[in-house]
Structures are given as structure tokens and as C-alpha cells.
CSV table of C-alpha atoms in Angstrom, one decimal:
chain,number,residue,atom,x,y,z
A,29,VAL,CA,-0.9,-20.1,-44.7
A,30,PRO,CA,-3.0,-23.1,-43.8
A,31,ASP,CA,-6.0,-22.5,-41.5
A,32,SER,CA,-5.8,-24.2,-38.1
A,33,THR,CA,-9.1,-22.8,-36.8
A,34,GLU,CA,-11.0,-26.0,-37.1
A,35,LEU,CA,-8.2,-28.1,-35.5
A,36,THR,CA,-8.0,-25.7,-32.6
A,37,ARG,CA,-11.8,-25.8,-32.1
A,38,LEU,CA,-12.0,-29.6,-32.2
A,39,GLU,CA,-9.1,-30.0,-29.8
A,40,ALA,CA,-11.0,-27.8,-27.2
A,41,LEU,CA,-14.3,-29.6,-27.4
A,42,PRO,CA,-15.7,-30.5,-24.0
A,43,ILE,CA,-16.8,-34.0,-25.0
A,44,LEU,CA,-13.1,-35.1,-24.7
A,45,ALA,CA,-13.1,-34.4,-21.0
A,46,LYS,CA,-16.7,-35.8,-20.4
A,47,LYS,CA,-17.2,-39.2,-19.1
A,48,VAL,CA,-19.8,-40.6,-21.4
A,49,VAL,CA,-21.8,-43.1,-19.4
A,50,GLY,CA,-25.4,-44.2,-19.4
A,51,GLN,CA,-28.3,-42.9,-17.3
A,52,GLY,CA,-27.8,-43.1,-13.6
A,53,ASP,CA,-31.4,-43.7,-12.4
A,54,VAL,CA,-31.9,-47.1,-13.9
A,55,ASN,CA,-31.9,-50.1,-11.5
A,56,ILE,CA,-29.1,-51.8,-13.4
A,57,THR,CA,-26.8,-48.8,-12.8
A,58,ALA,CA,-25.4,-50.3,-9.6
A,59,LEU,CA,-24.2,-53.5,-11.4
A,60,ILE,CA,-22.6,-51.4,-14.2
A,61,ASP,CA,-20.9,-49.2,-11.7
A,62,ARG,CA,-19.6,-52.2,-9.8
A,63,LEU,CA,-18.2,-53.5,-13.1
A,64,GLY,CA,-16.6,-50.1,-13.5
A,65,ASN,CA,-16.8,-50.2,-17.3
A,66,SER,CA,-19.9,-49.0,-19.1
A,67,ASP,CA,-18.0,-49.3,-22.3
A,68,TRP,CA,-17.7,-53.0,-21.9
A,69,VAL,CA,-21.4,-53.3,-21.1
A,70,LYS,CA,-22.3,-51.2,-24.2
A,71,GLN,CA,-20.2,-53.5,-26.4
A,72,GLY,CA,-21.8,-56.6,-24.8
A,73,VAL,CA,-25.3,-55.3,-25.7
A,74,GLY,CA,-24.7,-56.1,-29.3
A,75,TYR,CA,-23.9,-59.7,-28.4
A,76,PHE,CA,-26.8,-59.8,-26.0
A,77,VAL,CA,-29.3,-58.8,-28.7
A,78,LYS,CA,-28.0,-61.6,-30.9
A,79,SER,CA,-28.1,-64.3,-28.3
A,80,THR,CA,-31.4,-63.4,-26.5
A,81,PRO,CA,-32.8,-65.0,-24.4
A,82,GLN,CA,-29.4,-66.4,-23.3
A,83,CYS,CA,-26.6,-64.4,-21.9
A,84,PRO,CA,-23.7,-64.3,-24.5
A,85,PHE,CA,-21.2,-64.7,-21.7
A,86,CYS,CA,-22.6,-67.3,-19.3
A,87,GLN,CA,-25.1,-69.0,-21.6
A,88,GLN,CA,-27.8,-68.9,-19.0
A,89,ASP,CA,-31.4,-67.7,-19.7
A,90,VAL,CA,-31.8,-64.1,-18.8
A,91,ASP,CA,-34.8,-62.2,-17.6
A,92,ALA,CA,-36.5,-60.5,-20.5
A,93,ASP,CA,-36.7,-57.2,-18.6
A,94,LEU,CA,-32.8,-57.1,-18.4
A,95,ALA,CA,-32.6,-56.1,-22.1
A,96,LYS,CA,-35.0,-53.2,-21.4
A,97,ARG,CA,-33.1,-52.1,-18.4
A,98,ILE,CA,-29.8,-52.1,-20.2
A,99,GLY,CA,-31.4,-50.3,-23.1
A,100,ASP,CA,-32.7,-47.7,-20.7
A,101,TYR,CA,-29.3,-47.2,-19.2
A,102,PHE,CA,-27.9,-46.2,-22.6
A,103,ASP,CA,-30.4,-43.4,-23.2
A,104,GLU,CA,-30.7,-40.7,-25.9
A,105,ALA,CA,-28.2,-38.5,-24.1
A,106,TYR,CA,-25.6,-41.3,-24.4
A,107,ASP,CA,-26.4,-41.8,-28.0
A,108,ARG,CA,-26.0,-38.0,-28.7
A,109,ASP,CA,-22.6,-38.0,-26.9
A,110,ILE,CA,-21.5,-41.0,-29.0
A,111,ALA,CA,-22.6,-39.2,-32.2
A,112,ASP,CA,-20.6,-36.1,-31.0
A,113,ILE,CA,-17.5,-38.2,-30.5
A,114,THR,CA,-18.0,-39.8,-34.0
A,115,ARG,CA,-18.3,-36.3,-35.6
A,116,LEU,CA,-15.2,-35.3,-33.7
A,117,VAL,CA,-13.2,-38.2,-35.0
A,118,THR,CA,-14.3,-37.6,-38.6
A,119,GLY,CA,-13.8,-33.8,-38.4
A,120,TYR,CA,-10.4,-34.0,-36.8
A,121,GLU,CA,-9.2,-36.6,-39.3
A,122,ALA,CA,-10.4,-34.4,-42.2
A,123,ALA,CA,-9.0,-31.1,-40.8
A,124,SER,CA,-5.6,-32.6,-39.9
A,125,THR,CA,-5.3,-34.2,-43.3
A,126,THR,CA,-6.1,-30.9,-45.1
A,127,TYR,CA,-3.7,-28.9,-42.8
A,128,LEU,CA,-0.9,-31.4,-43.5
A,129,GLN,CA,-1.6,-31.5,-47.2
A,130,VAL,CA,-1.3,-27.7,-47.4
A,131,LEU,CA,2.0,-27.7,-45.4
A,132,ASN,CA,3.4,-30.5,-47.6
A,133,GLU,CA,2.5,-28.6,-50.8
A,134,ILE,CA,4.3,-25.5,-49.4
A,135,SER,CA,7.4,-27.5,-48.5
A,136,GLN,CA,7.5,-29.0,-52.0
A,137,THR,CA,7.4,-25.6,-53.8
A,138,GLY,CA,11.2,-25.1,-53.2
A,139,SER,CA,10.9,-21.3,-52.8
A,140,ARG,CA,14.1,-19.5,-52.0
A,141,TYR,CA,12.2,-17.4,-49.5
A,142,ILE,CA,11.3,-20.3,-47.4
A,143,LYS,CA,14.0,-22.0,-45.2
A,144,ALA,CA,13.4,-25.6,-46.2
A,145,ASP,CA,15.1,-27.2,-43.2
A,146,GLN,CA,13.2,-25.1,-40.8
A,147,LEU,CA,9.9,-25.8,-42.5
A,148,ALA,CA,10.7,-29.5,-42.6
A,149,GLY,CA,11.2,-29.5,-38.9
A,150,LEU,CA,7.9,-27.7,-38.3
A,151,VAL,CA,6.1,-30.1,-40.6
A,152,GLU,CA,7.6,-33.1,-38.8
A,153,ARG,CA,6.6,-31.7,-35.4
A,154,VAL,CA,3.0,-30.9,-36.4
A,155,THR,CA,2.6,-34.3,-38.1
A,156,SER,CA,3.6,-36.2,-35.0
A,157,ARG,CA,1.4,-34.0,-32.7
A,158,LEU,CA,-1.6,-34.4,-34.9
A,159,ALA,CA,-1.0,-38.2,-35.2
A,160,LEU,CA,-0.8,-38.4,-31.4
A,161,ASN,CA,-4.1,-36.4,-31.0
A,162,ARG,CA,-5.8,-38.7,-33.5
A,163,GLN,CA,-4.8,-41.7,-31.4
A,164,HIS,CA,-6.2,-39.9,-28.3
A,165,ILE,CA,-9.5,-39.2,-30.0
A,166,ALA,CA,-9.7,-42.7,-31.4
A,167,ARG,CA,-9.3,-44.0,-27.8
A,168,LYS,CA,-12.2,-41.7,-26.8
A,169,GLN,CA,-14.3,-43.3,-29.5
A,170,LYS,CA,-13.4,-46.8,-28.3
A,171,GLU,CA,-13.8,-46.0,-24.6
A,172,PRO,CA,-16.4,-43.2,-24.3
A,173,SER,CA,-16.2,-43.2,-20.5
A,174,ALA,CA,-12.5,-42.3,-20.6
A,175,VAL,CA,-11.4,-38.7,-20.0
A,176,VAL,CA,-9.0,-37.8,-22.9
A,177,VAL,CA,-6.5,-35.0,-22.9
A,178,VAL,CA,-5.1,-34.0,-26.3
A,179,GLU,CA,-2.0,-32.0,-27.1
A,180,ASP,CA,-2.7,-28.3,-27.3
A,181,ASN,CA,-1.2,-27.2,-30.6
A,182,THR,CA,-2.1,-23.5,-30.5
A,183,ASP,CA,1.5,-22.4,-30.0
A,184,LEU,CA,2.8,-24.7,-32.8
A,185,PHE,CA,0.1,-23.5,-35.2
A,186,ALA,CA,1.1,-19.9,-34.3
A,187,GLU,CA,4.7,-20.7,-34.9
A,188,ILE,CA,3.9,-22.1,-38.4
A,189,ARG,CA,1.6,-19.1,-39.2
A,190,ASN,CA,4.4,-16.7,-38.2
A,191,PHE,CA,7.0,-18.6,-40.2
A,192,LEU,CA,4.9,-18.6,-43.3
A,193,THR,CA,3.8,-15.0,-42.9
A,194,VAL,CA,7.4,-13.9,-42.9
A,195,ALA,CA,8.1,-16.0,-46.0
A,196,ASN,CA,5.0,-14.5,-47.7
A,197,ALA,CA,6.1,-11.0,-46.9
A,198,ALA,CA,9.5,-11.6,-48.5
A,199,ILE,CA,7.8,-13.2,-51.6
A,200,ASN,CA,5.4,-10.2,-51.8
A,201,GLU,CA,8.3,-7.7,-51.6
A,202,HIS,CA,10.1,-9.6,-54.4
A,203,ASN,CA,6.9,-9.7,-56.5
A,204,GLN,CA,6.3,-6.0,-56.1
A,205,ALA,CA,9.8,-5.3,-57.3
A,206,VAL,CA,9.3,-7.6,-60.3
A,207,ASP,CA,5.9,-6.0,-61.1
A,208,ASP,CA,7.5,-2.5,-61.0
A,209,ILE,CA,10.6,-3.5,-63.0
A,210,HIS,CA,10.2,-0.7,-65.5
A,211,ASN,CA,10.1,2.0,-62.9
A,212,GLN,CA,12.9,0.3,-61.0
A,213,LYS,CA,15.1,0.4,-64.1
A,214,THR,CA,14.3,4.1,-64.7
A,215,ILE,CA,15.2,4.9,-61.1
A,216,LEU,CA,18.4,2.8,-61.3
A,217,THR,CA,19.4,4.5,-64.5
A,218,ALA,CA,18.8,8.0,-63.1
A,219,GLU,CA,20.9,7.2,-60.0
A,220,ILE,CA,23.7,5.9,-62.2
A,221,TRP,CA,23.7,9.1,-64.3
A,222,LYS,CA,23.8,11.2,-61.1
């Protein structure tokens, strides 16, 4: 049974619901708030650094103190939150890939104790839900100030776990009978002679 613990943990991280914006007590905050998009300003900082002392957008000379004020707006807390989002993206991608690989390997075994059509439906559902969540998380990485809500897959993971647990129980029962074949033959022979 594939382990969904990491996926469930990542889907519940509070960073997804947090608006990641810069420090509020810098004097440039009012301008950024008026623009309404700190993500756009953060992207523009890279262009600003390359074009200093001119503004990359209007080509006018800019006060040298502006770069410091913009840098102060995007403080260490902002950088930590961005690093958390990056780790979330990487971790979710790895965990979802691993989870789906295990499910695909199980579906390809062709065991008579696993209902292939039912498992295929579960794999299809979880694949689409995880892909949708990856899109939401990628959006959070692109727009850190956005509040992102991902699909809660707890029930779907539980359904898959229950389905595979039932299949594993049937497989174990069969394996115990095969392992105990000598005793089973003796018992069967004794019952026939009765």
C-alpha cells in the first residue's frame, strides 16, 4: 500500500494560505500596496538591478535609495517564505511521483485478487487530483501573495488504502493456503475418507 503521509502533510501546510508579501513598515510599502501586486514588484527587482541607475520600465534615472527601500521591503522573512514554497513544490512533486509510481506498479501486476477496472478508476482519479494540486502549488510559487487552496485528498487516499488492504488480505489468505499445502492435502484426504 503506497504511503500518502507526506502528500497529506504537504497539502495541509499553512504557507499555501499565507499571503507572502514584503515587510510592511518600509516607506515604499504604500506604493506597492497601491499597485496591489508585490509579486510583480519582486519580479521587477531583477530587471531594476540590471538597469541601475535607470528604471527598467520608464527609462528615467531613479534615486539610489529606491533600490535599498525595495530591498528592505523584501526582507529575510519574505525570503524564508519563498524558500518554504520552493521546498513545498519540490517535495510535492517528488511525493506525488513516488505515490503514482507505486500505484502504477500495482496496477501492472495483474493479480487476480485486485479488481483491475476499479483500481484503474482510482489511479485515474488520484492522478488528476495530484496534477491539479501541482498546478495550484506552482501558481503559489509564481504568485506568492496569492492564497492557494489545494484539493484535500485524505478521503481518496483512504479509499485507495482500504481497496489495497482488502486485496492484500485475499492475497495473504491464498499464500497461507499455498504455504500449508501439505497439511491442507492431509486434511482433505482425511475428510474424503470420512
